[in-house]
mmCIF file with all atom_site columns, C-alpha atoms in Angstrom:
data_model
loop_
_atom_site.group_PDB
_atom_site.id
_atom_site.type_symbol
_atom_site.label_atom_id
_atom_site.label_alt_id
_atom_site.label_comp_id
_atom_site.label_asym_id
_atom_site.label_entity_id
_atom_site.label_seq_id
_atom_site.pdbx_PDB_ins_code
_atom_site.Cartn_x
_atom_site.Cartn_y
_atom_site.Cartn_z
_atom_site.occupancy
_atom_site.B_iso_or_equiv
_atom_site.pdbx_formal_charge
_atom_site.auth_seq_id
_atom_site.auth_comp_id
_atom_site.auth_asym_id
_atom_site.auth_atom_id
_atom_site.pdbx_PDB_model_num
ATOM 1   C CA . MET P 1 1   ? -24.155 -12.634 -10.004 1.00 88.00 ? 27  MET P CA 1
ATOM 2   C CA . SER P 1 2   ? -22.434 -15.595 -9.925  1.00 93.00 ? 28  SER P CA 1
ATOM 3   C CA . VAL P 1 3   ? -21.292 -18.539 -7.916  1.00 96.00 ? 29  VAL P CA 1
ATOM 4   C CA . GLU P 1 4   ? -17.844 -17.763 -9.215  1.00 96.00 ? 30  GLU P CA 1
ATOM 5   C CA . PHE P 1 5   ? -18.179 -14.427 -9.149  1.00 95.00 ? 31  PHE P CA 1
ATOM 6   C CA . TRP P 1 6   ? -19.024 -14.500 -5.373  1.00 97.00 ? 32  TRP P CA 1
ATOM 7   C CA . CYS P 1 7   ? -16.122 -16.418 -4.965  1.00 97.00 ? 33  CYS P CA 1
ATOM 8   C CA . LEU P 1 8   ? -13.711 -14.142 -6.716  1.00 97.00 ? 34  LEU P CA 1
ATOM 9   C CA . PHE P 1 9   ? -15.309 -11.115 -4.719  1.00 97.00 ? 35  PHE P CA 1
ATOM 10  C CA . GLY P 1 10  ? -14.090 -13.585 -1.535  1.00 98.00 ? 36  GLY P CA 1
ATOM 11  C CA . ALA P 1 11  ? -10.406 -13.814 -2.670  1.00 98.00 ? 37  ALA P CA 1
ATOM 12  C CA . LEU P 1 12  ? -10.141 -10.160 -3.086  1.00 98.00 ? 38  LEU P CA 1
ATOM 13  C CA . ILE P 1 13  ? -10.704 -9.634  0.331   1.00 98.00 ? 39  ILE P CA 1
ATOM 14  C CA . LEU P 1 14  ? -8.530  -13.172 0.970   1.00 98.00 ? 40  LEU P CA 1
ATOM 15  C CA . ALA P 1 15  ? -5.491  -11.034 -1.347  1.00 97.00 ? 41  ALA P CA 1
ATOM 16  C CA . LEU P 1 16  ? -5.448  -8.190  0.968   1.00 98.00 ? 42  LEU P CA 1
ATOM 17  C CA . LEU P 1 17  ? -6.365  -10.179 4.057   1.00 97.00 ? 43  LEU P CA 1
ATOM 18  C CA . HIS P 1 18  ? -2.746  -12.065 3.325   1.00 97.00 ? 44  HIS P CA 1
ATOM 19  C CA . VAL P 1 19  ? -0.712  -8.945  2.212   1.00 96.00 ? 45  VAL P CA 1
ATOM 20  C CA . THR P 1 20  ? -2.067  -7.052  5.656   1.00 97.00 ? 46  THR P CA 1
ATOM 21  C CA . THR P 1 21  ? -0.996  -10.193 7.764   1.00 96.00 ? 47  THR P CA 1
ATOM 22  C CA . SER P 1 22  ? 2.357   -10.603 6.677   1.00 94.00 ? 48  SER P CA 1
ATOM 23  C CA . ALA P 1 23  ? 3.213   -6.708  6.684   1.00 91.00 ? 49  ALA P CA 1
ATOM 24  C CA . PHE P 1 24  ? 2.220   -6.276  10.005  1.00 94.00 ? 50  PHE P CA 1
ATOM 25  C CA . ALA P 1 25  ? 4.198   -9.331  11.319  1.00 91.00 ? 51  ALA P CA 1
ATOM 26  C CA . PHE P 1 26  ? 6.936   -8.644  9.390   1.00 87.00 ? 52  PHE P CA 1
ATOM 27  C CA . LYS P 1 27  ? 6.784   -4.790  11.373  1.00 89.00 ? 53  LYS P CA 1
ATOM 28  C CA . ALA P 1 28  ? 5.947   -6.265  14.317  1.00 88.00 ? 54  ALA P CA 1
ATOM 29  C CA . GLN P 1 29  ? 9.458   -8.336  13.722  1.00 83.00 ? 55  GLN P CA 1
ATOM 30  C CA . VAL P 1 30  ? 11.505  -5.864  12.581  1.00 84.00 ? 56  VAL P CA 1
ATOM 31  C CA . GLY P 1 31  ? 10.072  -2.922  14.590  1.00 78.00 ? 57  GLY P CA 1
ATOM 32  C CA . ASN P 1 32  ? 8.881   0.562   12.923  1.00 75.00 ? 58  ASN P CA 1
ATOM 33  C CA . ARG P 1 33  ? 12.131  2.007   11.805  1.00 75.00 ? 59  ARG P CA 1
ATOM 34  C CA . TYR P 1 34  ? 13.010  -0.927  9.438   1.00 67.00 ? 60  TYR P CA 1
ATOM 35  C CA . THR P 1 35  ? 9.784   -0.871  7.419   1.00 71.00 ? 61  THR P CA 1
ATOM 36  C CA . VAL P 1 36  ? 9.003   2.856   7.155   1.00 71.00 ? 62  VAL P CA 1
ATOM 37  C CA . GLY P 1 37  ? 12.606  3.163   6.093   1.00 67.00 ? 63  GLY P CA 1
ATOM 38  C CA . ALA P 1 38  ? 14.293  2.277   2.960   1.00 72.00 ? 64  ALA P CA 1
ATOM 39  C CA . ARG P 1 39  ? 14.695  -1.021  3.583   1.00 67.00 ? 65  ARG P CA 1
ATOM 40  C CA . ASP P 1 40  ? 18.752  -0.857  2.261   1.00 73.00 ? 66  ASP P CA 1
ATOM 41  C CA . GLU P 1 41  ? 19.456  -4.205  3.985   1.00 78.00 ? 67  GLU P CA 1
ATOM 42  C CA . ASP P 1 42  ? 18.079  -7.488  3.375   1.00 78.00 ? 68  ASP P CA 1
ATOM 43  C CA . VAL P 1 43  ? 16.534  -8.043  6.537   1.00 81.00 ? 69  VAL P CA 1
ATOM 44  C CA . ARG P 1 44  ? 14.130  -11.743 6.235   1.00 88.00 ? 70  ARG P CA 1
ATOM 45  C CA . PRO P 1 45  ? 11.052  -13.073 7.783   1.00 86.00 ? 71  PRO P CA 1
ATOM 46  C CA . THR P 1 46  ? 11.194  -15.095 10.859  1.00 89.00 ? 72  THR P CA 1
ATOM 47  C CA . GLY P 1 47  ? 9.497   -17.484 12.692  1.00 93.00 ? 73  GLY P CA 1
ATOM 48  C CA . PHE P 1 48  ? 5.465   -16.626 12.245  1.00 95.00 ? 74  PHE P CA 1
ATOM 49  C CA . ALA P 1 49  ? 6.749   -13.414 10.502  1.00 92.00 ? 75  ALA P CA 1
ATOM 50  C CA . GLY P 1 50  ? 8.267   -15.626 7.626   1.00 94.00 ? 76  GLY P CA 1
ATOM 51  C CA . ARG P 1 51  ? 5.788   -17.586 7.655   1.00 96.00 ? 77  ARG P CA 1
ATOM 52  C CA . MET P 1 52  ? 3.147   -15.685 6.407   1.00 96.00 ? 78  MET P CA 1
ATOM 53  C CA . GLU P 1 53  ? 5.971   -14.217 4.252   1.00 96.00 ? 79  GLU P CA 1
ATOM 54  C CA . ARG P 1 54  ? 5.319   -17.769 2.623   1.00 96.00 ? 80  ARG P CA 1
ATOM 55  C CA . ALA P 1 55  ? 1.596   -18.186 3.231   1.00 96.00 ? 81  ALA P CA 1
ATOM 56  C CA . GLN P 1 56  ? 0.983   -14.641 0.738   1.00 97.00 ? 82  GLN P CA 1
ATOM 57  C CA . ARG P 1 57  ? 3.696   -15.789 -1.341  1.00 97.00 ? 83  ARG P CA 1
ATOM 58  C CA . ASN P 1 58  ? 1.735   -18.876 -1.969  1.00 96.00 ? 84  ASN P CA 1
ATOM 59  C CA . PHE P 1 59  ? -1.592  -17.388 -2.220  1.00 97.00 ? 85  PHE P CA 1
ATOM 60  C CA . LEU P 1 60  ? -0.337  -15.126 -4.472  1.00 96.00 ? 86  LEU P CA 1
ATOM 61  C CA . GLU P 1 61  ? 1.203   -18.236 -6.662  1.00 96.00 ? 87  GLU P CA 1
ATOM 62  C CA . THR P 1 62  ? -2.951  -19.027 -7.260  1.00 96.00 ? 88  THR P CA 1
ATOM 63  C CA . PHE P 1 63  ? -4.453  -16.136 -7.745  1.00 98.00 ? 89  PHE P CA 1
ATOM 64  C CA . ALA P 1 64  ? -3.656  -15.330 -11.514 1.00 97.00 ? 90  ALA P CA 1
ATOM 65  C CA . VAL P 1 65  ? -5.423  -18.747 -12.245 1.00 98.00 ? 91  VAL P CA 1
ATOM 66  C CA . PHE P 1 66  ? -8.604  -18.331 -10.556 1.00 98.00 ? 92  PHE P CA 1
ATOM 67  C CA . VAL P 1 67  ? -9.005  -15.419 -11.367 1.00 98.00 ? 93  VAL P CA 1
ATOM 68  C CA . ALA P 1 68  ? -7.755  -15.785 -15.247 1.00 98.00 ? 94  ALA P CA 1
ATOM 69  C CA . ALA P 1 69  ? -10.575 -19.267 -14.613 1.00 98.00 ? 95  ALA P CA 1
ATOM 70  C CA . VAL P 1 70  ? -13.139 -17.269 -13.723 1.00 98.00 ? 96  VAL P CA 1
ATOM 71  C CA . PHE P 1 71  ? -12.977 -14.897 -16.698 1.00 97.00 ? 97  PHE P CA 1
ATOM 72  C CA . MET P 1 72  ? -13.060 -17.339 -18.752 1.00 96.00 ? 98  MET P CA 1
ATOM 73  C CA . ILE P 1 73  ? -15.842 -18.917 -16.951 1.00 96.00 ? 99  ILE P CA 1
ATOM 74  C CA . GLU P 1 74  ? -17.490 -15.591 -17.339 1.00 95.00 ? 100 GLU P CA 1
ATOM 75  C CA . PHE P 1 75  ? -17.095 -14.745 -20.693 1.00 94.00 ? 101 PHE P CA 1
ATOM 76  C CA . LEU P 1 76  ? -17.568 -18.562 -22.224 1.00 92.00 ? 102 LEU P CA 1
ATOM 77  C CA . ASP P 1 77  ? -20.758 -18.754 -20.400 1.00 94.00 ? 103 ASP P CA 1
ATOM 78  C CA . ILE P 1 78  ? -20.455 -21.815 -19.225 1.00 95.00 ? 104 ILE P CA 1
ATOM 79  C CA . ALA P 1 79  ? -20.683 -21.436 -14.824 1.00 95.00 ? 105 ALA P CA 1
ATOM 80  C CA . SER P 1 80  ? -22.325 -25.436 -14.234 1.00 95.00 ? 106 SER P CA 1
ATOM 81  C CA . SER P 1 81  ? -21.836 -27.031 -10.565 1.00 96.00 ? 107 SER P CA 1
ATOM 82  C CA . LEU P 1 82  ? -18.544 -28.044 -11.407 1.00 97.00 ? 108 LEU P CA 1
ATOM 83  C CA . SER P 1 83  ? -16.932 -24.779 -11.722 1.00 97.00 ? 109 SER P CA 1
ATOM 84  C CA . GLN P 1 84  ? -19.004 -23.799 -8.497  1.00 98.00 ? 110 GLN P CA 1
ATOM 85  C CA . PHE P 1 85  ? -17.972 -26.044 -7.042  1.00 98.00 ? 111 PHE P CA 1
ATOM 86  C CA . GLY P 1 86  ? -15.029 -25.348 -7.838  1.00 98.00 ? 112 GLY P CA 1
ATOM 87  C CA . ALA P 1 87  ? -14.449 -21.927 -7.114  1.00 98.00 ? 113 ALA P CA 1
ATOM 88  C CA . ILE P 1 88  ? -15.859 -22.557 -3.621  1.00 98.00 ? 114 ILE P CA 1
ATOM 89  C CA . LEU P 1 89  ? -13.301 -25.880 -2.938  1.00 98.00 ? 115 LEU P CA 1
ATOM 90  C CA . TYR P 1 90  ? -10.588 -23.065 -4.356  1.00 98.00 ? 116 TYR P CA 1
ATOM 91  C CA . ILE P 1 91  ? -11.854 -20.245 -1.819  1.00 98.00 ? 117 ILE P CA 1
ATOM 92  C CA . ALA P 1 92  ? -12.475 -22.818 0.959   1.00 98.00 ? 118 ALA P CA 1
ATOM 93  C CA . GLY P 1 93  ? -9.570  -24.042 0.661   1.00 98.00 ? 119 GLY P CA 1
ATOM 94  C CA . ARG P 1 94  ? -7.207  -20.489 0.411   1.00 98.00 ? 120 ARG P CA 1
ATOM 95  C CA . LEU P 1 95  ? -9.228  -19.704 3.956   1.00 97.00 ? 121 LEU P CA 1
ATOM 96  C CA . ALA P 1 96  ? -8.140  -22.732 5.449   1.00 97.00 ? 122 ALA P CA 1
ATOM 97  C CA . TYR P 1 97  ? -4.493  -22.474 4.403   1.00 97.00 ? 123 TYR P CA 1
ATOM 98  C CA . LEU P 1 98  ? -4.030  -19.130 6.195   1.00 96.00 ? 124 LEU P CA 1
ATOM 99  C CA . PRO P 1 99  ? -4.755  -19.866 10.204  1.00 96.00 ? 125 PRO P CA 1
ATOM 100 C CA . LEU P 1 100 ? -3.576  -23.536 9.262   1.00 97.00 ? 126 LEU P CA 1
ATOM 101 C CA . TYR P 1 101 ? 0.234   -22.098 8.359   1.00 96.00 ? 127 TYR P CA 1
ATOM 102 C CA . ALA P 1 102 ? -0.227  -18.945 10.962  1.00 95.00 ? 128 ALA P CA 1
ATOM 103 C CA . ALA P 1 103 ? -0.189  -21.699 13.567  1.00 95.00 ? 129 ALA P CA 1
ATOM 104 C CA . GLY P 1 104 ? 2.488   -23.962 11.516  1.00 93.00 ? 130 GLY P CA 1
ATOM 105 C CA . THR P 1 105 ? 0.242   -27.044 11.282  1.00 95.00 ? 131 THR P CA 1
ATOM 106 C CA . PRO P 1 106 ? 1.866   -29.163 8.504   1.00 91.00 ? 132 PRO P CA 1
ATOM 107 C CA . TRP P 1 107 ? -0.786  -31.809 7.169   1.00 96.00 ? 133 TRP P CA 1
ATOM 108 C CA . LEU P 1 108 ? -3.400  -29.640 7.264   1.00 97.00 ? 134 LEU P CA 1
ATOM 109 C CA . ARG P 1 109 ? -2.090  -26.850 5.434   1.00 95.00 ? 135 ARG P CA 1
ATOM 110 C CA . THR P 1 110 ? -1.549  -29.775 3.563   1.00 96.00 ? 136 THR P CA 1
ATOM 111 C CA . PHE P 1 111 ? -4.762  -30.386 2.418   1.00 97.00 ? 137 PHE P CA 1
ATOM 112 C CA . ALA P 1 112 ? -6.092  -27.480 2.522   1.00 97.00 ? 138 ALA P CA 1
ATOM 113 C CA . TRP P 1 113 ? -3.454  -26.481 -0.401  1.00 97.00 ? 139 TRP P CA 1
ATOM 114 C CA . ASN P 1 114 ? -4.742  -29.535 -2.522  1.00 98.00 ? 140 ASN P CA 1
ATOM 115 C CA . ALA P 1 115 ? -9.051  -28.552 -1.519  1.00 98.00 ? 141 ALA P CA 1
ATOM 116 C CA . ALA P 1 116 ? -7.256  -25.364 -2.931  1.00 98.00 ? 142 ALA P CA 1
ATOM 117 C CA . THR P 1 117 ? -5.774  -27.011 -5.966  1.00 98.00 ? 143 THR P CA 1
ATOM 118 C CA . LEU P 1 118 ? -8.855  -29.224 -6.343  1.00 98.00 ? 144 LEU P CA 1
ATOM 119 C CA . GLY P 1 119 ? -10.568 -26.583 -7.100  1.00 98.00 ? 145 GLY P CA 1
ATOM 120 C CA . LEU P 1 120 ? -9.073  -24.941 -9.713  1.00 98.00 ? 146 LEU P CA 1
ATOM 121 C CA . ALA P 1 121 ? -8.124  -28.249 -11.487 1.00 98.00 ? 147 ALA P CA 1
ATOM 122 C CA . LEU P 1 122 ? -12.215 -28.558 -11.501 1.00 98.00 ? 148 LEU P CA 1
ATOM 123 C CA . MET P 1 123 ? -12.916 -25.073 -12.746 1.00 98.00 ? 149 MET P CA 1
ATOM 124 C CA . ILE P 1 124 ? -10.290 -25.759 -15.873 1.00 98.00 ? 150 ILE P CA 1
ATOM 125 C CA . VAL P 1 125 ? -12.056 -29.303 -16.187 1.00 97.00 ? 151 VAL P CA 1
ATOM 126 C CA . GLN P 1 126 ? -15.128 -27.283 -17.122 1.00 96.00 ? 152 GLN P CA 1
ATOM 127 C CA . ILE P 1 127 ? -13.681 -24.939 -19.308 1.00 96.00 ? 153 ILE P CA 1
ATOM 128 C CA . GLY P 1 128 ? -11.533 -27.344 -21.454 1.00 95.00 ? 154 GLY P CA 1
ATOM 129 C CA . ILE P 1 129 ? -14.713 -29.409 -21.411 1.00 93.00 ? 155 ILE P CA 1
ATOM 130 C CA . ALA P 1 130 ? -16.717 -25.941 -22.969 1.00 91.00 ? 156 ALA P CA 1
ATOM 131 C CA . MET P 1 131 ? -13.564 -25.541 -25.154 1.00 88.00 ? 157 MET P CA 1
ATOM 132 C CA . MET P 1 132 ? -13.765 -29.082 -26.923 1.00 87.00 ? 158 MET P CA 1
ATOM 133 C CA . THR P 1 133 ? -17.505 -28.375 -27.081 1.00 84.00 ? 159 THR P CA 1
ATOM 134 C CA . VAL P 1 134 ? -17.397 -25.012 -28.803 1.00 71.00 ? 160 VAL P CA 1
ATOM 135 C CA . ALA P 1 135 ? -14.086 -25.409 -30.643 1.00 60.00 ? 161 ALA P CA 1
ATOM 136 C CA . PRO P 1 136 ? -14.930 -27.349 -34.056 1.00 59.00 ? 162 PRO P CA 1
ATOM 137 C CA . THR P 1 137 ? -18.156 -24.699 -34.458 1.00 57.00 ? 163 THR P CA 1
ATOM 138 C CA . LEU P 1 138 ? -15.551 -21.999 -34.986 1.00 52.00 ? 164 LEU P CA 1
#
């Protein structure tokens, strides 16, 4: 299995971690009675629960792009050291992002986000290079 697919597997686990962390933090904030009910009142998460909800939303904003990049790289059979490094950088940045956001660490969290985004960009560059190479032959 490719490095990119292993990183995608890691990202799937990380997605589940984001969802559960956000859900349990919100449950701790509002209590069981609210979370098992119809949630007719619009209660917003605050503090730690709010940070976990925003971290989850932020992760999901990039996750679809990462999945698409991995599948394009696999489908086109264009894996390279650039795409592998990009995938590793994405997952490493996203892994660092969650605890940094949980702790409320402003600058390091931003650097983790930048690293993950750079990883996505590297993967997209690899796709672009391959498509420019293949496009004239289509």
